[in-house]
Amino acid sequence: MTLSAPCCHRRWPSIPFPFSAFPFPAKLSIHKNLVYYGKRIERGVPMLDLKLMQKNPEIVRESLKKRSSKIDVQEFTDLDVKRKTLIAEVEALKAEKNAVGPEIAKRKKAGEDASDLLKKMGEVSARTKELDAKLSTVEAAQKEWMMSVPNIPHESVPLGASEEDNSVLRYWGDKPELDFEPKEHWEIGTALGGLDFECAAKLAGSRFAISYGWCARLERALAQLMLDTQTTMHGYTEVVPPFMVNRKTMTGTGQLPKFEEDLFKVEGTDYFLIPTAEVPLTNIYAGEIIDEAMLPIKFCAHTPCFRSEAGSYGKDTKGLIRQHQFHKVEMVNFSHPDKSYEALEEMTAAAEKILQLLNIPYRVIALCTGDMGFGAAKTYDIEVWLPGQNLYREISSCSNCGDFQARRANIKFQPTDSKKKQYVHTLNGSGLAVGRCLVAVMENYQQADGSIVIPDALKPYMGGLEVVKA
RNA sequence: GGAGAGGUAGCGAAGUCCGGCCGUAACGCGCUCGACUCGAAAUCGAGUUAUGGGUCAAACCAUACGUGGGUUCGAAUCCCACCCUCUCCGCCA
């Protein structure tokens, strides 16, 4: 049942392969009073549950410890005490102001003298202004603290300090048995005329690549396969979002304010290039109230992603693994809080499906508390086998963010059986990183003669091409 | 980029010229509960923002009329800056 305005949120009719259509908001109804940088958020808007912070600060303290974070909960508690004291005083003054106001109006209307009240209120007003200023300082500090606190890990997340402590959950597929020394993808791709890093460096700089001919097409084919699979097999609605978004949007999903140096910003504007489609997709429902019957809402998008890779100097300098610009098919799920962990399993399976279709071996790992991203409550990484590098490399990361992003971006749903609006849970996952998948295809399907066999699943997208050779 | 119109609750919309019982915000729609009905429609009645403070829970108090400032004892209303939407014009893939 639609709760309110039925035009605001709508389900698309589903269309069979190769086209599909699913739900998206035809028209967004924004809650004007819930906009991020308005006074609402200044009044102590929680990134974590404020009540939880107040009543059970030890839970947050514990969480921060698990993440090896140095953030001090006591700072928050001290600020909170200050804030409450100030609020009590300010609000008492404002209540007085509101009580006396009509009296002044009444006297003036009757032509009586109100100068005593005016004088008194002048003092009250001055005092209020003073306290308000103090209050906003405290609130700003508290907000800053809140914004820098990472999400609380789910209880099922393995404890650990670094990637060493991640746990492998399962392996899939058999590593190809190669009776020759496997090459790395950049060698194979360059030799076949498909990849050119030198020219890309001329055009832009390091960490860029150019694909030509078969390689460009192969990349497109992979993206197509991914989109078609996610939309037709797994119920995701394909979206083409903006590739640049504003600061507010970046804050909603947690990239800002903490990680600005990882982003590319368009100078002279408020625009940032998206580091992942998670940002625009999740924020589609920012400030919205979703009807419970609409859940889960599942979006996927094929977009370029831009990352400055600050802090990874010297890492993966060769090849396609770590680029400033790469393509990714991203999945986002707005889930009912009770079902988000099921949804995480589903989403991970949807990402795995792509590698299964390509018949490329991979493993799934559960990230430990110390290795998880800022907004994640639980994360699975899918690591694909790369014979050239002789190791598993991350090709997908699927996270349940719980209500962390929903709080920042103000995404709620209206339960059917209750009046109280609740935060949704948001999930995001790569399904998959296209560039790294291209690497995986090249390395796993390479032949002794330097050619690449096209995986069966990609042949329809490659115009029937069977093999790429010199 | 130029000109004009607009931004008020789930939606639509009044109020803005002339500042003060107009913000649990008129009026309409929707939604929830109830009455009527065999049932439904229609009709009638009641209810229906969020956040913060406060409380065992309430009562109660404060804040929010696109955003941010200013004037004032007091601002949806007056002043300044900015953002967004719509219409027309220009430019453009």
XYZ file of C-alpha atoms (C1' of nucleotides) in Angstrom:
563
model
C 0.000 0.000 0.000
C 1.212 3.418 -0.754
C 1.478 5.425 2.366
C 1.035 8.854 1.012
C 1.595 10.517 -2.301
C 1.540 7.568 -4.656
C 3.427 9.385 -7.392
C 6.483 9.966 -5.294
C 7.811 6.476 -5.295
C 6.944 4.009 -7.940
C 7.793 0.535 -9.061
C 8.777 -0.066 -12.638
C 7.211 -2.929 -14.478
C 9.794 -5.609 -15.071
C 10.761 -6.335 -18.633
C 12.479 -9.546 -19.631
C 16.051 -9.807 -20.800
C 17.810 -7.947 -22.246
C 15.854 -5.018 -20.943
C 14.597 -4.519 -17.471
C 13.016 -1.860 -15.383
C 12.488 -1.569 -11.677
C 11.563 0.929 -9.009
C 12.867 4.453 -8.794
C 11.411 7.626 -7.415
C 9.534 9.349 -10.202
C 9.479 12.463 -8.139
C 11.341 13.017 -4.947
C 9.617 14.517 -1.998
C 12.318 16.173 0.006
C 11.836 16.895 3.646
C 12.900 20.485 3.669
C 13.497 20.538 7.380
C 15.876 17.616 7.201
C 18.435 19.022 4.864
C 21.931 18.160 5.928
C 23.561 21.438 6.721
C 20.482 23.113 8.062
C 19.970 23.742 11.722
C 18.556 20.267 12.096
C 21.928 18.654 11.769
C 23.618 21.295 13.868
C 21.285 20.403 16.700
C 23.346 17.344 17.410
C 22.290 15.145 14.553
C 23.626 11.679 15.169
C 25.882 9.794 12.822
C 25.650 7.074 15.333
C 22.555 6.832 17.437
C 22.803 9.783 19.831
C 20.797 7.983 22.502
C 23.104 5.017 22.212
C 26.058 7.338 22.633
C 24.537 8.854 25.737
C 23.299 5.701 27.399
C 25.888 3.167 26.296
C 29.077 4.987 25.446
C 30.978 1.808 26.262
C 29.528 0.131 23.169
C 31.058 2.822 21.013
C 34.266 2.757 23.019
C 34.452 -0.990 22.457
C 33.735 -0.558 18.745
C 36.476 2.004 18.345
C 38.883 -0.254 20.138
C 38.048 -3.103 17.772
C 38.841 -0.811 14.874
C 42.077 0.270 16.507
C 40.834 3.837 16.433
C 42.269 6.510 18.675
C 39.058 8.487 18.953
C 38.157 9.240 22.548
C 34.558 8.762 23.643
C 35.092 10.872 26.742
C 35.446 13.918 24.492
C 31.938 13.340 23.259
C 30.520 12.815 26.709
C 32.098 16.016 28.010
C 30.740 17.991 25.095
C 27.331 16.463 25.630
C 27.192 17.604 29.227
C 28.176 21.123 28.174
C 25.618 21.090 25.419
C 22.771 20.068 27.691
C 23.605 22.685 30.265
C 23.646 25.399 27.640
C 20.446 24.186 26.033
C 18.620 24.280 29.338
C 19.625 27.897 29.902
C 19.028 29.073 26.356
C 15.650 27.452 26.132
C 14.499 28.943 29.409
C 15.359 32.398 28.065
C 13.587 31.719 24.802
C 10.528 30.517 26.641
C 10.491 33.806 28.543
C 10.837 35.734 25.317
C 7.907 33.886 23.816
C 5.801 34.478 26.895
C 6.443 38.222 27.076
C 6.143 38.917 23.340
C 2.337 38.904 23.179
C 2.185 41.144 26.239
C 4.254 43.767 24.444
C 2.050 43.501 21.410
C -1.041 43.858 23.568
C 0.185 46.985 25.338
C 1.351 48.609 22.136
C -2.000 47.950 20.539
C -3.732 49.520 23.523
C -1.379 52.469 23.367
C 0.126 51.699 26.750
C 3.759 52.050 27.703
C 5.880 48.912 27.322
C 9.333 50.340 27.797
C 10.030 48.322 30.953
C 9.341 45.083 29.096
C 11.311 46.244 26.070
C 14.316 46.987 28.220
C 14.101 43.648 29.976
C 13.683 41.742 26.748
C 16.606 43.576 25.268
C 18.779 42.125 27.989
C 17.289 38.659 27.591
C 17.898 38.883 23.869
C 21.530 39.853 24.323
C 22.108 37.053 26.794
C 20.413 34.553 24.458
C 22.624 35.598 21.598
C 25.704 35.100 23.714
C 24.658 31.640 24.887
C 23.530 30.623 21.400
C 26.988 31.379 20.106
C 28.548 29.236 22.814
C 26.064 26.493 22.101
C 26.812 26.382 18.414
C 30.519 26.111 19.147
C 29.881 23.115 21.343
C 27.477 21.576 18.850
C 29.901 22.059 16.000
C 32.616 20.315 17.986
C 30.260 17.505 18.827
C 29.170 17.148 15.235
C 32.751 17.049 14.064
C 33.418 14.309 16.561
C 30.379 12.364 15.395
C 31.304 12.702 11.740
C 34.699 11.211 12.314
C 33.504 8.105 14.130
C 33.377 4.973 11.982
C 30.458 2.588 11.998
C 30.104 -0.039 14.715
C 31.094 -3.485 13.394
C 28.498 -6.229 13.432
C 29.041 -8.906 16.063
C 29.796 -11.503 13.400
C 32.797 -9.560 12.112
C 36.113 -11.236 12.939
C 38.318 -9.267 15.310
C 41.641 -8.126 14.010
C 44.003 -5.274 13.421
C 44.881 -5.603 9.746
C 44.222 -7.595 6.597
C 46.310 -10.374 8.095
C 43.338 -11.128 10.319
C 40.693 -11.404 7.602
C 39.161 -14.823 7.326
C 38.689 -16.782 4.109
C 35.132 -18.090 3.891
C 35.166 -20.092 0.683
C 36.966 -20.818 -2.537
C 35.319 -21.253 -5.922
C 36.675 -22.672 -9.180
C 39.872 -24.368 -10.200
C 42.955 -22.385 -10.978
C 43.853 -22.818 -14.651
C 46.666 -25.278 -15.173
C 49.168 -23.471 -17.329
C 52.115 -25.367 -18.770
C 54.009 -22.151 -19.332
C 55.104 -19.177 -17.296
C 51.973 -17.006 -16.992
C 52.372 -13.349 -17.865
C 50.901 -10.358 -16.153
C 47.962 -8.664 -17.837
C 49.793 -5.506 -18.849
C 52.332 -7.594 -20.708
C 49.673 -9.634 -22.496
C 47.475 -6.634 -23.251
C 50.285 -4.464 -24.503
C 51.742 -7.216 -26.693
C 48.355 -7.700 -28.373
C 48.010 -3.981 -29.002
C 45.062 -3.603 -26.666
C 46.627 -1.600 -23.863
C 48.814 1.473 -23.954
C 50.078 2.971 -20.723
C 52.747 5.210 -22.216
C 50.387 7.138 -24.402
C 47.954 7.462 -21.496
C 50.772 8.959 -19.460
C 51.318 11.474 -22.229
C 47.649 12.422 -22.262
C 47.048 12.504 -18.549
C 49.808 11.125 -16.365
C 50.561 8.028 -14.394
C 47.772 5.706 -13.276
C 45.873 6.019 -16.536
C 45.484 3.611 -19.429
C 44.194 3.537 -22.977
C 42.399 0.512 -24.398
C 42.198 -0.091 -28.111
C 40.151 -2.374 -30.317
C 39.549 -5.799 -28.828
C 40.518 -4.638 -25.368
C 38.142 -1.686 -25.376
C 35.421 -3.966 -26.628
C 36.248 -6.590 -24.032
C 35.858 -4.022 -21.319
C 32.503 -2.982 -22.733
C 31.483 -6.639 -23.024
C 32.282 -7.241 -19.375
C 30.260 -4.246 -18.277
C 27.355 -5.405 -20.416
C 27.482 -8.906 -19.006
C 27.523 -7.516 -15.483
C 24.648 -5.124 -16.014
C 22.530 -7.696 -17.815
C 23.155 -10.250 -15.096
C 22.374 -7.935 -12.206
C 19.271 -6.487 -13.813
C 17.747 -9.643 -15.225
C 18.854 -12.303 -12.764
C 19.089 -10.398 -9.504
C 16.428 -7.743 -9.694
C 18.569 -4.618 -9.800
C 17.317 -1.519 -11.582
C 19.830 -0.011 -13.929
C 20.619 3.633 -13.250
C 22.761 6.226 -14.966
C 23.560 8.720 -12.209
C 25.625 11.911 -12.218
C 29.360 11.200 -12.176
C 29.976 14.383 -10.259
C 28.185 15.172 -7.039
C 28.186 17.938 -4.473
C 29.690 17.993 -1.005
C 26.426 17.189 0.695
C 26.095 13.973 -1.262
C 29.670 12.944 -0.544
C 28.998 13.507 3.145
C 25.852 11.395 3.074
C 27.721 8.220 2.233
C 30.704 9.014 4.433
C 33.421 9.974 1.919
C 33.460 13.420 3.481
C 34.554 15.072 5.616
C 37.244 12.530 6.464
C 38.515 11.384 3.109
C 38.645 14.478 0.957
C 42.212 13.815 -0.132
C 41.125 10.582 -1.829
C 38.734 12.476 -4.082
C 39.077 14.576 -7.192
C 37.433 17.941 -6.864
C 36.486 20.163 -9.750
C 38.160 23.440 -9.014
C 35.949 26.472 -8.589
C 32.832 24.398 -8.046
C 31.226 22.311 -5.355
C 31.584 19.193 -7.513
C 33.531 16.064 -6.720
C 34.099 13.217 -9.164
C 32.527 10.092 -7.763
C 34.957 7.491 -6.401
C 32.187 4.884 -6.735
C 28.575 4.831 -7.894
C 27.654 3.972 -4.325
C 27.697 7.705 -3.677
C 25.051 8.873 -6.165
C 22.989 5.677 -5.923
C 22.686 5.662 -2.143
C 21.917 9.367 -2.072
C 19.027 8.989 -4.488
C 16.885 8.515 -1.423
C 18.682 11.075 0.738
C 16.128 13.017 2.743
C 13.365 10.671 1.606
C 10.847 8.547 3.357
C 10.351 5.249 1.596
C 7.159 3.282 1.874
C 7.897 -0.019 3.587
C 6.280 -1.996 0.773
C 8.883 -0.585 -1.617
C 11.730 -2.274 0.229
C 14.108 -3.626 -0.774
C 15.068 -1.163 -3.496
C 17.985 -2.358 -5.568
C 19.938 -0.164 -7.952
C 22.931 -0.915 -10.114
C 24.979 1.360 -12.305
C 27.917 1.178 -14.629
C 30.000 4.291 -14.063
C 33.522 5.555 -14.216
C 35.095 5.954 -10.787
C 37.755 8.496 -9.934
C 40.210 8.106 -7.093
C 43.232 10.172 -6.329
C 44.937 7.201 -4.650
C 46.678 9.572 -2.312
C 48.678 7.511 0.127
C 49.272 4.594 -2.206
C 52.423 5.866 -3.880
C 54.489 3.032 -5.223
C 51.637 0.523 -4.899
C 50.559 -1.317 -8.047
C 52.234 1.220 -10.271
C 52.089 -1.071 -13.261
C 49.005 -2.150 -15.109
C 45.308 -1.667 -14.609
C 45.033 -2.646 -10.970
C 45.206 0.803 -9.432
C 44.087 3.622 -11.695
C 42.860 7.154 -11.171
C 39.942 6.294 -13.422
C 38.245 2.933 -13.796
C 34.867 1.491 -14.570
C 32.751 -0.369 -12.107
C 29.298 -1.862 -11.973
C 28.001 -1.037 -8.544
C 25.045 -2.472 -6.678
C 23.163 -0.643 -3.954
C 20.380 -2.003 -1.804
C 18.013 -0.105 0.490
C 16.957 -2.782 2.909
C 14.606 -3.270 5.810
C 16.766 -3.293 8.971
C 15.649 -6.816 9.826
C 16.768 -8.183 6.487
C 19.996 -6.389 5.748
C 22.331 -9.213 6.674
C 20.434 -11.619 4.459
C 20.652 -8.959 1.772
C 24.423 -8.819 2.214
C 24.689 -12.551 1.486
C 22.487 -12.113 -1.559
C 24.476 -9.193 -2.865
C 27.749 -11.035 -2.429
C 26.290 -13.997 -4.297
C 25.202 -11.646 -7.094
C 28.759 -10.382 -7.425
C 30.175 -13.908 -7.323
C 27.802 -14.890 -10.107
C 29.766 -12.821 -12.593
C 32.985 -14.700 -11.920
C 31.104 -17.983 -12.050
C 29.711 -17.074 -15.478
C 33.235 -16.203 -16.583
C 34.514 -19.372 -14.945
C 37.308 -17.607 -13.136
C 38.414 -18.846 -9.692
C 37.982 -16.632 -6.664
C 37.652 -16.675 -2.928
C 35.430 -14.800 -0.524
C 36.809 -13.313 2.641
C 35.247 -11.590 5.622
C 37.096 -8.423 6.511
C 38.132 -8.107 10.124
C 37.281 -5.137 12.332
C 40.592 -3.407 11.672
C 40.399 -3.668 7.887
C 36.826 -2.592 7.273
C 35.843 0.647 5.625
C 34.627 3.678 7.540
C 30.897 3.240 7.001
C 30.697 -0.546 6.964
C 29.213 -2.719 9.678
C 30.218 -5.873 7.835
C 32.156 -6.427 4.624
C 32.878 -9.343 2.334
C 35.604 -9.006 -0.236
C 35.723 -11.159 -3.314
C 39.257 -11.819 -4.446
C 39.875 -13.090 -7.932
C 42.711 -15.398 -8.880
C 45.397 -13.762 -11.013
C 47.862 -16.338 -12.427
C 50.197 -13.625 -13.700
C 50.627 -12.189 -10.250
C 50.182 -15.579 -8.635
C 47.820 -14.256 -6.010
C 44.231 -13.320 -5.203
C 43.275 -9.686 -5.764
C 40.227 -7.811 -4.567
C 37.659 -7.463 -7.327
C 34.582 -6.713 -5.273
C 33.727 -5.434 -1.851
C 30.199 -5.871 -0.507
C 29.223 -4.034 2.645
C 26.260 -3.659 4.886
C 26.420 -0.145 6.273
C 23.498 -0.706 8.606
C 21.845 2.615 9.403
C 25.135 4.537 9.335
C 24.678 6.109 5.902
C 20.924 6.312 6.378
C 21.508 8.570 9.379
C 23.953 10.796 7.564
C 21.830 11.025 4.458
C 18.507 10.859 6.293
C 16.963 7.905 4.540
C 13.967 6.529 6.377
C 11.059 4.267 5.726
C 7.510 4.394 6.950
C 6.575 1.038 8.487
C 3.143 -0.233 7.503
C 2.159 -1.175 11.035
C 3.613 1.720 12.969
C 3.706 5.486 12.902
C 7.330 5.821 13.777
C 9.612 6.293 10.799
C 12.817 4.267 10.928
C 16.161 4.418 9.210
C 16.677 1.927 6.405
C 19.839 -0.101 6.101
C 22.011 0.541 3.071
C 24.270 -1.936 1.335
C 26.668 -1.507 -1.500
C 28.869 -3.816 -3.456
C 30.822 -3.983 -6.654
C 29.343 -6.300 -9.162
C 32.139 -6.075 -10.330
C 35.086 -3.775 -10.837
C 35.306 -3.852 -14.633
C 38.978 -2.980 -15.018
C 40.153 -5.604 -12.575
C 37.818 -8.103 -14.172
C 39.459 -7.365 -17.499
C 42.765 -8.140 -15.833
C 41.356 -11.417 -14.523
C 40.068 -12.473 -17.949
C 43.368 -11.695 -19.617
C 45.466 -13.519 -17.058
C 43.216 -16.560 -16.611
C 42.478 -17.050 -20.299
C 45.976 -16.416 -21.599
C 47.548 -19.044 -23.828
C 51.145 -20.161 -24.305
C 51.328 -18.299 -27.635
C 50.345 -15.014 -26.021
C 46.756 -15.082 -27.238
C 43.638 -14.752 -25.105
C 40.648 -17.068 -25.399
C 37.329 -15.294 -24.998
C 35.215 -16.822 -22.197
C 31.950 -18.342 -23.440
C 29.816 -15.892 -21.505
C 31.433 -12.956 -23.312
C 31.278 -14.308 -26.850
C 27.803 -12.901 -27.599
C 29.057 -9.500 -26.500
C 32.216 -9.837 -28.610
C 30.432 -10.483 -31.859
C 31.314 -14.149 -31.631
C 35.053 -13.570 -31.379
C 36.717 -16.745 -30.052
C 40.275 -15.712 -29.454
C 42.407 -12.578 -29.468
C 45.769 -13.138 -31.087
C 48.598 -11.117 -32.514
C 24.368 33.483 -19.674
C 19.549 37.036 -19.825
C 14.236 37.889 -18.147
C 10.221 36.343 -15.119
C 7.646 33.123 -11.440
C 8.251 30.164 -7.319
C 10.452 27.102 -2.693
C 5.342 26.729 3.802
C 3.684 19.605 6.829
C 2.949 12.971 3.095
C 0.932 16.012 -1.458
C -1.477 20.596 -3.162
C -2.128 25.288 -1.177
C -3.531 30.117 2.018
C -0.753 33.591 4.796
C 4.177 37.639 2.859
C 2.199 44.315 0.390
C 0.468 46.559 6.320
C 6.255 42.214 11.585
C 3.239 40.271 17.266
C -3.115 34.565 19.399
C -0.546 32.004 11.468
C 3.349 26.894 12.786
C 0.684 20.578 16.935
C 0.282 26.017 10.179
C -6.554 28.077 7.220
C -8.599 25.188 3.219
C -8.412 20.767 -0.069
C -6.363 15.812 -0.952
C -4.190 11.483 1.032
C -3.548 8.289 5.244
C -5.218 5.994 10.337
C -9.169 4.919 13.742
C -14.414 5.111 14.693
C -19.831 5.706 13.275
C -23.438 4.432 9.480
C -23.842 -0.265 6.060
C -24.957 -7.292 4.900
C -20.356 -5.242 2.726
C -18.589 -1.124 -0.079
C -18.998 3.828 -2.019
C -20.753 8.315 -0.293
C -21.399 10.877 4.251
C -20.286 12.192 9.419
C -16.714 12.359 13.756
C -11.723 12.088 15.691
C -6.572 11.781 14.648
C -2.174 12.576 11.424
C 5.667 16.857 11.051
C 10.503 16.253 12.580
C 14.551 17.052 15.763
C 16.517 18.492 20.481
C 15.692 19.246 25.922
C 12.833 17.059 29.771
C 10.384 12.519 32.103
C 10.321 5.709 34.429
C 6.709 7.257 30.930
C 3.960 11.555 30.156
C 2.845 16.563 30.777
C 5.686 20.373 29.282
C 9.617 23.496 26.819
C 12.643 24.863 22.488
C 13.735 24.919 17.284
C 12.515 24.558 11.894
C 8.331 28.496 6.463
C 14.847 26.699 0.420
C 20.135 27.936 2.886
C 23.111 31.477 5.510
C 23.414 36.284 7.559
C 21.215 41.204 9.089
C 17.414 44.746 11.269
C 14.015 44.306 15.705
C 11.933 43.329 22.349
C 9.727 40.140 18.391
C 10.607 37.892 11.347
C 7.192 33.002 7.041
C 6.386 38.448 6.684
C 11.417 43.795 6.159
C 16.943 43.973 4.178
C 21.489 41.379 1.972
C 23.951 37.088 -0.170
C 23.587 32.256 -1.986
C 21.134 27.427 -3.579
C 17.347 24.895 -6.121
C 12.791 24.267 -9.304
C 9.576 25.951 -13.307
C 8.510 29.165 -17.873
C 10.506 32.087 -21.883
C 15.019 33.734 -24.602
C 20.176 32.893 -25.989
C 24.084 29.200 -26.561
C 25.236 24.116 -27.145
C 26.346 17.767 -27.691
